[in-house]
XYZ file of C-alpha atoms in Angstrom:
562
model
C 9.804 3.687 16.245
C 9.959 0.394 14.455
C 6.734 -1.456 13.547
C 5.182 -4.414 15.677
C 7.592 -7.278 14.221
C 4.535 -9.668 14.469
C 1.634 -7.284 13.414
C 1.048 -3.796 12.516
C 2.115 -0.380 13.756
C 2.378 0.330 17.292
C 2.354 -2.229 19.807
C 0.649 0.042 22.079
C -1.986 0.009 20.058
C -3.117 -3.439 19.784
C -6.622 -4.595 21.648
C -7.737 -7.843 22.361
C -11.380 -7.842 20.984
C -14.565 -8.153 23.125
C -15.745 -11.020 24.658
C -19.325 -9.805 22.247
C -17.378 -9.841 19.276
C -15.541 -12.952 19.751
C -18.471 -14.614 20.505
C -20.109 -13.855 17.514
C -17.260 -15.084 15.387
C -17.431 -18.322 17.187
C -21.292 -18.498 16.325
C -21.036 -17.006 12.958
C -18.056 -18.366 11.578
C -16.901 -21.459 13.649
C -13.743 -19.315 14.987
C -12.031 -21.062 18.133
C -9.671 -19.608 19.960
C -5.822 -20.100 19.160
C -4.405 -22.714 21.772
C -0.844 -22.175 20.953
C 0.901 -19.086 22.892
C 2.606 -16.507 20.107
C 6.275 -16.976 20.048
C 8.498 -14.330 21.447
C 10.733 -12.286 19.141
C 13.838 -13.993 20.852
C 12.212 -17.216 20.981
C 12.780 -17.523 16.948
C 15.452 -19.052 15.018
C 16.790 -16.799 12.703
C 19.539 -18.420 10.470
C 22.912 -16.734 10.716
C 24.197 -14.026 8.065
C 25.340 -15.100 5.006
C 27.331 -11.976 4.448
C 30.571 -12.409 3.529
C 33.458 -10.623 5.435
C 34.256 -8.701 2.375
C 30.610 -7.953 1.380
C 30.236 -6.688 4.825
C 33.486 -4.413 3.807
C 31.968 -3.323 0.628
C 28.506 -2.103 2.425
C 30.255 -0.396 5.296
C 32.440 1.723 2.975
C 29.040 2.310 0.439
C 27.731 3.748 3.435
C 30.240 6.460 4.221
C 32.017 3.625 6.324
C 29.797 3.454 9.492
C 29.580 -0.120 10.659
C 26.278 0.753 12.429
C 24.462 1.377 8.846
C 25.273 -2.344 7.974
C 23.115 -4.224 10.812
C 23.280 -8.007 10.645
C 21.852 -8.603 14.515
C 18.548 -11.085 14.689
C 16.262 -8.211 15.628
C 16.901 -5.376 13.022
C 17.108 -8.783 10.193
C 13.417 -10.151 12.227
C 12.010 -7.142 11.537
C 12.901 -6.751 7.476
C 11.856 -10.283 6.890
C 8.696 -10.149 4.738
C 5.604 -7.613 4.810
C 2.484 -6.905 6.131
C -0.102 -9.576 4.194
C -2.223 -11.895 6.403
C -0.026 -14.277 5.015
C 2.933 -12.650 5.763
C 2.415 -12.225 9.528
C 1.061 -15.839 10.003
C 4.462 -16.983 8.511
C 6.707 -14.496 10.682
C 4.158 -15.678 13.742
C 4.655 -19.661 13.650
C 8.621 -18.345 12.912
C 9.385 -18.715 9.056
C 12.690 -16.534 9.032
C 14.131 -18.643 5.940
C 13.466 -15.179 4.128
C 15.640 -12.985 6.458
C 17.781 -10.127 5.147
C 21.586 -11.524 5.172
C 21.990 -7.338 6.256
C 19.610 -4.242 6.770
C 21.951 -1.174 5.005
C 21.219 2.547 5.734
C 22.085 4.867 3.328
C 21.664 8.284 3.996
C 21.701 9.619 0.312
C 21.247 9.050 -3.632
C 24.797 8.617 -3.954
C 25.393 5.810 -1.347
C 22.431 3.912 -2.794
C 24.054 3.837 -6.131
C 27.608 2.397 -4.013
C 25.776 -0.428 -2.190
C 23.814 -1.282 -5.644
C 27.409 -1.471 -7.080
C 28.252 -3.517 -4.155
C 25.555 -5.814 -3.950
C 26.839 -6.543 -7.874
C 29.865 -6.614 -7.123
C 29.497 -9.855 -4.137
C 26.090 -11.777 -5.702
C 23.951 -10.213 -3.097
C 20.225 -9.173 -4.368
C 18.570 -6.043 -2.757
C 15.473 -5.287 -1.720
C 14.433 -1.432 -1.091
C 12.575 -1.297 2.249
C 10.376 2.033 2.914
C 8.079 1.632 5.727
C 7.627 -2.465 5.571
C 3.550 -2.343 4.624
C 3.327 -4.578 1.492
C 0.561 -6.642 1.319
C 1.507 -8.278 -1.614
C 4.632 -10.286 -1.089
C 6.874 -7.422 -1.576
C 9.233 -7.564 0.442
C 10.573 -11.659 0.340
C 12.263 -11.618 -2.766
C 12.760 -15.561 -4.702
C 15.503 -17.576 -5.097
C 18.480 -18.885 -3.379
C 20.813 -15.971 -3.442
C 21.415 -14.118 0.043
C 19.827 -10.289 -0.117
C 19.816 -7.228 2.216
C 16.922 -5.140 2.565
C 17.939 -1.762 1.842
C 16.661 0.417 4.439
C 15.805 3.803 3.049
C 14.525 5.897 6.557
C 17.884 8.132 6.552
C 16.689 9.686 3.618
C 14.251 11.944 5.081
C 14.619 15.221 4.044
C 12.554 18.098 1.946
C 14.733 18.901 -0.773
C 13.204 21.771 -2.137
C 10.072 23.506 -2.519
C 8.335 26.147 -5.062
C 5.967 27.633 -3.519
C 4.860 29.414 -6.422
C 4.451 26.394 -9.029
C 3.401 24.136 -5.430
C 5.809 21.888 -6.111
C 7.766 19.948 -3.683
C 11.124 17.626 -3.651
C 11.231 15.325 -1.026
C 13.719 12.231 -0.239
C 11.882 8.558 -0.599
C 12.827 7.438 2.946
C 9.492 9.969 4.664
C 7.326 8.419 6.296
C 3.799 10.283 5.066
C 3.482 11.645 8.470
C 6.465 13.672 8.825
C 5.918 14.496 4.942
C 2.897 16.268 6.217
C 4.588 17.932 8.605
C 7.343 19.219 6.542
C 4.870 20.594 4.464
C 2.351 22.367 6.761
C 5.539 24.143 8.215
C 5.142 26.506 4.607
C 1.855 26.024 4.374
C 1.088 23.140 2.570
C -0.270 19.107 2.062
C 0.413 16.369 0.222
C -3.058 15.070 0.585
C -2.363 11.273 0.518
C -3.731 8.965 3.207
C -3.927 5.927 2.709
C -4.335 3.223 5.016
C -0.853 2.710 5.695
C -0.374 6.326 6.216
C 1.163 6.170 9.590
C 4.075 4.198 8.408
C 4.466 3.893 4.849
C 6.857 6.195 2.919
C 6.991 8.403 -0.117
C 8.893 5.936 -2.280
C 6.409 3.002 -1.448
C 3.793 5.487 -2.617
C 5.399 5.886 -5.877
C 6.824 2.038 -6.175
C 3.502 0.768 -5.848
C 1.538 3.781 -7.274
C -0.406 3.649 -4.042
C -3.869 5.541 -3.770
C -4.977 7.632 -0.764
C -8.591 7.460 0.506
C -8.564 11.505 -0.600
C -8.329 10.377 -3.911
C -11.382 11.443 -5.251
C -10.374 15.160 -4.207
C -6.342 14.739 -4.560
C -5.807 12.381 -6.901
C -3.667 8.956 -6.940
C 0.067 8.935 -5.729
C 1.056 8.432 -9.039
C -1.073 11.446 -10.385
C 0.959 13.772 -7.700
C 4.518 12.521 -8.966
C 6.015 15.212 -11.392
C 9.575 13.790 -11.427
C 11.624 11.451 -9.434
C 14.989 9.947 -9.390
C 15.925 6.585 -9.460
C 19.432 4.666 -8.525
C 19.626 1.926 -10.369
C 23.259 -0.805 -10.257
C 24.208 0.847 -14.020
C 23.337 4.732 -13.046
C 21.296 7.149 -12.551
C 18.108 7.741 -14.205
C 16.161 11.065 -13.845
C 12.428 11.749 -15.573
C 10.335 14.387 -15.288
C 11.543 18.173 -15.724
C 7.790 19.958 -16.692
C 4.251 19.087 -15.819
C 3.607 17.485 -18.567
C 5.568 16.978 -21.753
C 5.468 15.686 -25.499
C 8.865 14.166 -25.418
C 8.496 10.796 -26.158
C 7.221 7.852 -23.826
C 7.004 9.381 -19.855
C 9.620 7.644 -17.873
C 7.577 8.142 -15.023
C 5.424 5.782 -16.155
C 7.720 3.472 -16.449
C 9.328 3.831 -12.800
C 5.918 3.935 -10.941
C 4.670 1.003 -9.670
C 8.126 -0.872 -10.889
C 8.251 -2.068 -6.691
C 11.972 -1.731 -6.560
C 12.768 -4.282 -9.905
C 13.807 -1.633 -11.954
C 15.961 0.514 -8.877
C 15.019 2.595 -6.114
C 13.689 5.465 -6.048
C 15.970 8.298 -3.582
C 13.502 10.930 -4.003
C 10.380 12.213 -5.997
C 9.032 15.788 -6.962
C 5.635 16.445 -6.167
C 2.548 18.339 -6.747
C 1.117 20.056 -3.627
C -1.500 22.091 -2.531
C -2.586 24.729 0.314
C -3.156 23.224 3.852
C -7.269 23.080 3.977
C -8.882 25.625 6.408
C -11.835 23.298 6.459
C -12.746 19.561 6.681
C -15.933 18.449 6.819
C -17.094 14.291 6.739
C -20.912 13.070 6.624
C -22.717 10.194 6.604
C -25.282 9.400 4.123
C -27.802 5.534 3.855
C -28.542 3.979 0.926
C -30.486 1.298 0.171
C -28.652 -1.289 -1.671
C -25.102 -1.308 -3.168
C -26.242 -0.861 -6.737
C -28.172 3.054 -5.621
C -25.592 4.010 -4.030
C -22.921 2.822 -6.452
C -25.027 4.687 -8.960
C -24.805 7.867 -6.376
C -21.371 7.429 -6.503
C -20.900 7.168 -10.162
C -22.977 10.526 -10.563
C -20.459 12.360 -8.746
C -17.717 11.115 -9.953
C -18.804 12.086 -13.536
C -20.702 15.186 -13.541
C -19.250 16.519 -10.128
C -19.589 18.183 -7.753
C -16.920 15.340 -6.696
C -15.964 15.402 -2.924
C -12.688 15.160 -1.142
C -13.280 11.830 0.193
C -16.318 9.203 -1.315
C -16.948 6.077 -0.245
C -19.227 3.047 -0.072
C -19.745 0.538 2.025
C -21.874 -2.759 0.927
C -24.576 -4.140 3.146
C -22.433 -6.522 4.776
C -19.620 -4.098 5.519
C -22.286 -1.954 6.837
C -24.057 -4.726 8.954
C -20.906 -5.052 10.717
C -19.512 -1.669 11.565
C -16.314 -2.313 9.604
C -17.098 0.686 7.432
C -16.277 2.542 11.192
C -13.809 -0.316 12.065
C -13.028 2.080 14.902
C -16.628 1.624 16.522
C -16.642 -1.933 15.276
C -17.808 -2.542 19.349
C -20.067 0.231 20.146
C -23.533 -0.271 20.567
C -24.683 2.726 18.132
C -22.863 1.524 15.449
C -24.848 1.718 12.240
C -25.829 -2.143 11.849
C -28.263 -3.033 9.382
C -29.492 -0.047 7.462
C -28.954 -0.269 4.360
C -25.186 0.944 2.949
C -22.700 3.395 4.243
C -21.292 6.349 2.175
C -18.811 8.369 3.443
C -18.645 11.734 1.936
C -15.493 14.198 2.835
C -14.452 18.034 2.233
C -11.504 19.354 2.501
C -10.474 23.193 1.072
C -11.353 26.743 1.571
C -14.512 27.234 3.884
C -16.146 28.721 0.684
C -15.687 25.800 -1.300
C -16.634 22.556 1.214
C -19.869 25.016 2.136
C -20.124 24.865 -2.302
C -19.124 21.723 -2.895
C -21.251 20.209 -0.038
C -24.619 21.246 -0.583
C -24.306 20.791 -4.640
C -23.629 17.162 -3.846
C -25.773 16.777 -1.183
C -28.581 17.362 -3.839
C -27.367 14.679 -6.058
C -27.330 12.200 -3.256
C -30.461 12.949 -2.331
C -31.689 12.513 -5.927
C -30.419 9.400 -6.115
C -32.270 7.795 -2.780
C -29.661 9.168 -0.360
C -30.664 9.740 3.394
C -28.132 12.562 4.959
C -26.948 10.617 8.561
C -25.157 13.790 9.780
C -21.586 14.704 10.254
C -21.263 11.835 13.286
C -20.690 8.738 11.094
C -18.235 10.678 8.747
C -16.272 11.926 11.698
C -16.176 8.253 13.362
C -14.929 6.787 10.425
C -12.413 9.704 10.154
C -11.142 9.008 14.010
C -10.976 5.488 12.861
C -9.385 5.430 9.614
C -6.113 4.346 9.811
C -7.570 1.254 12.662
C -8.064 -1.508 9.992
C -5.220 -3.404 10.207
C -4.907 -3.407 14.154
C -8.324 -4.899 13.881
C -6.557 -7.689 11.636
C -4.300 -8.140 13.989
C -6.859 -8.576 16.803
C -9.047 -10.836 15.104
C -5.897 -13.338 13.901
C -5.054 -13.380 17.950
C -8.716 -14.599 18.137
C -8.245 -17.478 15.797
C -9.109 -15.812 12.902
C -8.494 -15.104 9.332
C -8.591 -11.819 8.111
C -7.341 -10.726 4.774
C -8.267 -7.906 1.965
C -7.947 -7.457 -1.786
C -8.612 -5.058 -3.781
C -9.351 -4.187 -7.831
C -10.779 -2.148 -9.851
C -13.195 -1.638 -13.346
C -15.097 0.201 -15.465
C -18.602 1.060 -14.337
C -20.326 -1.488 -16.523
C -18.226 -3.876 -15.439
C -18.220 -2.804 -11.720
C -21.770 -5.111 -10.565
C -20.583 -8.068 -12.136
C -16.873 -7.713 -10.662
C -18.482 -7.607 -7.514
C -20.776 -10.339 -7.819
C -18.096 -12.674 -9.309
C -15.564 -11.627 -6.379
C -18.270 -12.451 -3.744
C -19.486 -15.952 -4.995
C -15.696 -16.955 -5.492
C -14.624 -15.781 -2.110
C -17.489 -17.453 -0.706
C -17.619 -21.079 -2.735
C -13.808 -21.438 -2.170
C -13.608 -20.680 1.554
C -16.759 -22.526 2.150
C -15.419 -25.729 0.887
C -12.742 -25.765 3.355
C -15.074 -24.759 6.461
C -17.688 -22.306 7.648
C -19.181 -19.958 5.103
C -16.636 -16.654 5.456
C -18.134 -12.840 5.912
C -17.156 -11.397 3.116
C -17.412 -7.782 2.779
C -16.442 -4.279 0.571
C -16.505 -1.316 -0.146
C -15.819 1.498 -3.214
C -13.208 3.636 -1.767
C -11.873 5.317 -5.067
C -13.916 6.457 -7.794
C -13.071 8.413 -11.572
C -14.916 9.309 -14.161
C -15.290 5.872 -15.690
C -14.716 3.530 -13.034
C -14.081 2.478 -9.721
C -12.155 0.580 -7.054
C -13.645 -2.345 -5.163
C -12.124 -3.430 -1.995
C -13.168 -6.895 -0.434
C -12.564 -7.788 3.495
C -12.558 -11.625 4.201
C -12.904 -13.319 7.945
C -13.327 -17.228 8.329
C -12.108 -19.182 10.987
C -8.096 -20.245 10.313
C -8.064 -23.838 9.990
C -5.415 -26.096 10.739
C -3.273 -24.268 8.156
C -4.326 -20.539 7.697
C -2.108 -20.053 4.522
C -3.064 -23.536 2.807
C -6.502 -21.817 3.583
C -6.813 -18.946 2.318
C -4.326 -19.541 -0.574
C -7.534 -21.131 -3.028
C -9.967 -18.826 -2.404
C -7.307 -15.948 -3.802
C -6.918 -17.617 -6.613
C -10.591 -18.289 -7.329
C -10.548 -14.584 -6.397
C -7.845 -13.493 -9.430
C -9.513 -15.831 -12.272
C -12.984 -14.011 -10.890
C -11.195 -10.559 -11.317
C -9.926 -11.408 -14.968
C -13.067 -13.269 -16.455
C -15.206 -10.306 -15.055
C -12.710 -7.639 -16.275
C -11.176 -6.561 -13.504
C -7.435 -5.643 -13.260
C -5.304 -7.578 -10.464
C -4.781 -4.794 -8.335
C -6.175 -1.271 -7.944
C -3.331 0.248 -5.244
C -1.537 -2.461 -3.416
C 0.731 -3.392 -6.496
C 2.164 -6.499 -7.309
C 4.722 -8.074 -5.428
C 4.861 -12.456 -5.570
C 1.489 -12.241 -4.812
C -0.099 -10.596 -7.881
C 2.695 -11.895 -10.340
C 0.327 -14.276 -12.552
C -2.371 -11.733 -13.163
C 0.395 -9.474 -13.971
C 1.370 -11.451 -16.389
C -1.780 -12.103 -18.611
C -2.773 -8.634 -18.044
C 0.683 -7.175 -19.426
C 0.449 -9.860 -21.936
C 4.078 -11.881 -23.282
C 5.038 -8.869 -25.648
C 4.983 -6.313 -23.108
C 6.556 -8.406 -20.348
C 9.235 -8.945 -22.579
C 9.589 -4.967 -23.360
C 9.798 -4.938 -19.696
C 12.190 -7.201 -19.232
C 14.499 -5.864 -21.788
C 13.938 -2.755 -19.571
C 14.975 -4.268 -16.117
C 17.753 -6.087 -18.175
C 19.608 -2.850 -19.164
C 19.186 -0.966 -15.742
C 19.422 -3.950 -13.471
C 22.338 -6.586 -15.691
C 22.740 -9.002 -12.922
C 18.913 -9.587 -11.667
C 19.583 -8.444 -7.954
C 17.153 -5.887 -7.600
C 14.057 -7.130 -5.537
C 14.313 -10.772 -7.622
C 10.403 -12.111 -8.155
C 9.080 -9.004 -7.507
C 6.560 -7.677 -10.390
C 8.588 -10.234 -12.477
C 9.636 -14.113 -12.584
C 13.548 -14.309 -12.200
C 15.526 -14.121 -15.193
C 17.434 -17.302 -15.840
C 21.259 -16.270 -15.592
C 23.896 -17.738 -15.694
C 25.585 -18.789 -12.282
C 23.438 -15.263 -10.424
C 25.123 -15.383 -7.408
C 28.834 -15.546 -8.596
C 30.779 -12.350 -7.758
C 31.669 -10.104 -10.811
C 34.269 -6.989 -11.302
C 32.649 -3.682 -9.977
C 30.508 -1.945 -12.557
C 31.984 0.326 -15.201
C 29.160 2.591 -15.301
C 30.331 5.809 -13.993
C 28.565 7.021 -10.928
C 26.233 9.756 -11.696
C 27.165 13.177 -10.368
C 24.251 14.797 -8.320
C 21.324 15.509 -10.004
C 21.076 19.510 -10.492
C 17.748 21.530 -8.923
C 14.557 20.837 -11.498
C 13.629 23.732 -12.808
C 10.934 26.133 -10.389
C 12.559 24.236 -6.857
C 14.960 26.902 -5.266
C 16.642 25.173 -2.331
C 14.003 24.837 1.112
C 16.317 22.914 3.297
C-alpha cells in the first residue's frame, strides 16, 4: 500500500475532527475553515518526463531490464514528489509538482543500485534514494535544475542473515519497520525501534537519518543498533563495520549515518537485536511543572533504573490531550493537571516487575503521582496517530508543524524557554498567538531531546507563515545551545544550522568526502549539503571506470537465514 499522496499513511485512516475541537481552534486560535475544495490527484498538473529515450534505456537494463521498474506515469511520479513536512504537503495540496521525479526506479538488489547510480552518471540525471517517503525535513526535493529519479528502494526487502547467537541481524534497506518486526519475531526476536513513522518508514531511512525510536531510552538510537552496513555509491562499493566495536581508525559508520542519501545509499545494514519481550507494561505518572518532572526524568536517566519508554509532556501538551493524541476528543482525557510522563517496560516478566517498582520509587521521590497503567496504555494505542491528527487539523484550516532538538541538561530549561518565546513572538506577529507545545521523548545520561508541536491558524499563505517563526526557532536553538536536529536529520530544511554547527573545516572534510564517492554531485543534490559548483552538472559523461563491486561476502557470526 502506497501512502496518502496528500497526507500521511492510510487514507482509511484519516478523521475529520469534532465539531468541539474545531470550535475551540476557531476561539483559541482564530482558525477558519478552508473555503477552497482539496484538489484531486488527477486534477494536478504534473509536468511531463524529462527522461531521455536513452536514459530510459539505461534504467531499464540497470534494473535487470523490466520496463515496469522504470515508472514515469503521473501517479507513481505524484507520489515521490517531496516528503512528509507541513510544508511539504501544503505544497503537494495547492499542486506544486515542479519537484516531480523525471522516473521512480525499482531495484531489487545492491548490485542494480550500483548500475542505475552508473546510469544516472552516465545521462546527467541526479538520484534521490526513496525508503518509505516520511521526511520532514525537505528530504526528498533535491535543488537545482537537473532532472532526478527517486530511487525507490521497497524491492529490497529481505532478511539477509541472522546470528542468533551474537543477536545480530542483516536485513535489506528497502523494510518497512513493520515487516522488519515481523521477520524477526518469526526466530524470536525485535528490533525495538518505533518511532513515529514506524508504520511506513524503512530501515535505511532509519540509518540515513540516524532516526530515534520512542524505546530509546530502553533500546537505544537507530544509529546505536547499526553494527555494519553497506553502501552503493556511483564510484563503488563501500562496506564498514565487521566487529562490534573496533580500534581501526575513524568508524565509517559514522560517517554513512545520517549522510541522507548525499554520500550513496545504503542496500542493507547489520543490526543488533534482542529477544521478543514476554512483557510490556506502560503507566502514567503527574507532575507538577515541567522543571520536577524534567528533573524526574534526568534521575533516571543517570542513576537508573532507566525504563523502556520515558517521556514528558509540558503543561500545555498536557492541557490538550496531545500527549494521548489518540484521545485528543474524549472527555476523560487528562486536561489540566499538571504534566504527563509516560513510563514503559518492556523485557522478561522478572525484570519490568524489577525495573518498575525501583523507578517507581524515584518518581515518587521526586513529586511524582502514579496515574495507573490507563494513560500509558492510551498513549500506547495512540502512538503512531500524530501525524493523521496533522492532517486533520490542516483540513480544518490549520497549521500544524513539529521540530525537534536536543541539549545537555543544563542547557535543557533555557532551550526550552528560548524555543517557546521564539515560536510564540514570531507566529504572533503574523496573527493569533499559536499553542505551542512539547514534550522530552528521549533522554541519556547527560541530556535530552525536546520536541515542540505548533498550531496557529494558516493565513493567507501557510508556508510564508510558518517559514519565520522556524527560523526564529533555529537561531533560538543555536544561541541556547541546542543542536539543529535531535532525529529528523537534515534535509533543505536544516541545511544552515548544519552548517555553523559542522563549522567550514569540517564541511569541507565532508565535502572532499562526497566528492570522491559521489564525482558528479547527483546523489540527493542540496540534501545535508549546498550543491557543489561543477562544471556544466547535467552534461552526459562516459560510464564510470570504477569496477563494479562483486557481492559483499557474509560478515563474520551471520550464517545465511533466508
Amino acid at each position: 500500500m502506497d501512502m496518502l499522496w496528500s497526507g500521511w499513511g492510510d487514507p482509511a485512516r484519516a478523521a475529520a475532527l469534532p465539531r468541539a475541537v474545531t470550535d475551540l481552534l476557531r476561539e483559541l486560535l482564530g482558525v477558519t475553515p478552508r473555503t477552497d475544495p482539496p484538489l484531486a490527484l488527477e486534477d494536478l498538473a504534473v509536468p511531463a518526463s524529462p527522461l531521455t529515450p536513452a536514459a530510459r534505456a539505461a534504467l531499464v537494463a540497470a534494473v535487470g531490464g523490466e520496463p515496469a521498474h522504470v515508472r514515469t506515469d503521473t501517479e507513481t511520479r505524484v507520489r515521490h514528489t517531496r516528503g512528509k513536512s507541513t510544508p511539504d504537503l501544503l505544497r503537494i495540496r495547492r499542486g506544486e509538482t515542479d519537484r516531480a521525479p523525471a522516473a521512480v526506479v525499482l531495484p531489487a538488489g545492491h548490485e542494480e543500485v550500483l548500475a542505475v547510480l552508473r546510469a544516472c552518471a552516465a545521462h546527467g540525471l541526479a538520484c534521490v534514494p526513496f525508503g518509505g517517503g516520511t521526511s520532514v525535513v525537505g528530504g526528498l526535493a533535491p535543488e537545482g535544475a537537473r532532472p532526478f529519479l527517486a530511487l525507490d528502494l521497497r524491492r529490497m526487502d529481505r532478511l539477509l542473515a541472522l546470528d542468533p547467537v551474537s543477536r545480530t541481524a542483516t536485513l535489506q534497506s528497502g523494510l518497512r519497520a513493520p515487516d522488519a518486526e515481523a521477520l524477526l519475531a518469526a526466530h524470536g526476536f525485535t528490533l525495538g525501534h518505533f518511532p513515529q513513522s514506524y508504520e511506513w518508514a524503512t530501515l535505511g531511512g532509519f540509518a540515513a537519518a540516524r532516526s530515534s525510536g520512542q524505546a530509546s531510552a530502553g533500546y537505544g538510537r537507530f544509529d546505536e543498533m547499526v553494527l555494519g552496513l553497506t553502501l552503493a555509491t556511483p564510484e563503488g562499493t563501500l562496506e564498514a563495520g565487521r566487529a562490534p566495536r573496533s580500534a581501526a581508525g575513524p568508524d565509517l559508520r559514522q560517517l554513512v549515518l545520517g549522510s541522507e542519501g548525499a554520500l550513496g545509499v545504503i542496500t542493507s545494514v547489520t543490526v543488533r537485536v534482542r529477544p521478543a519481550p514476554r512483557s510490556r507494561v506502560y503507566e502514567g505518572w503527574r507532575f507538577d511543572s515541567f522543571e520536577e518532572g524534567a528533573t524526574a526524568l534526568r534521575r533516571l536517566a543517570q542513576d537508573g533504573p532507566r525504563p523502556t519508554v520515558l517521556r514528558l509532556s509540558d503543561e500545555t501538551e498536557t492541557l490538550v490531550g496531545l500527549a494521548r493524541p489518540g484521545r485528543l476528543d474524549s472527555p476523560d482525557a487528562l486536561r489540566g493537571e499538571g504534566c504527563l510522563a509516560v513510563t514503559g517496560y518492556e523485557g522478561t516478566e522478572e525484570d519490568t516487575a524489577h525495573r518498575r517498582e525501583r523507578a517507581a520509587a524515584v518518581l515518587r521521590d521526586c513529586g511524582g503521582t502514579y496515574l495507573g497503567e490507563e494513560p500509558g496504555a492510551h498513549w500506547a494505542e495512540g502512538r503512531y496517530s500524530a501525524p493523521y491528527l496533522r492532517d486533520s487539523l490542516l483540513d480544518a484550516g490549520a497549521f500544524a508543524e513539529t521540530l525537534e532538538t536536543a541539549a545537555f541538561w543544563s542547557r535543557l530549561p533555557g532551550l526550552y524557554a528560548a524555543v517557546r518565546e521564539a515560536l510564540t513572538t514570531t507566529l504572533t506577529e503574523a496573527g493569533p498567538p499559536p499553542l505551542v507545545m512539547c514534550h522530552i521523548s528521549h533522554v541519556y545520561e547527560n541530556g535530552a531531546s525536546l520536541y515542540f508541536t505548533v498550531v496557529s491558524a494558516q493565513g493567507t499563505d501557510p508556508v510564508a507563515h510558518w517559514a519565520p517563526a522556524k527560523r526564529a526557532a533555529g537561531e533560538a536553538i543555536w544561541a541556547a545551545g541546542g543542536t539543529i536536529s535531535h532525529h529528523h536529520g537534515i534535509g533543505t530544511d536544516h541545511r544552515e544550522g548544519y552548517l555553523r554547527e559542522a563549522g567550514p573545516l569540517g564541511i569541507e572534510a565532508l565535502r572532499a568526502v562526497k566528492r570522491r564517492l559521489d564525482p558528479e554531485g547527483i546523489l540527493n543534490p542540496g540534501v545535508l549539503l549546498p550543491e557543489d559548483p561543477r562544471p556544466d552538472p547535467s552534461a552526459p559523461r562516459a560510464p564510470s571506470a570504477a569496477r563494479p563491486a562483486a557481492s559483499a561476502p557474509a560478515r563474520p557470526g551471520t550464517p545465511s537465514a533466508d
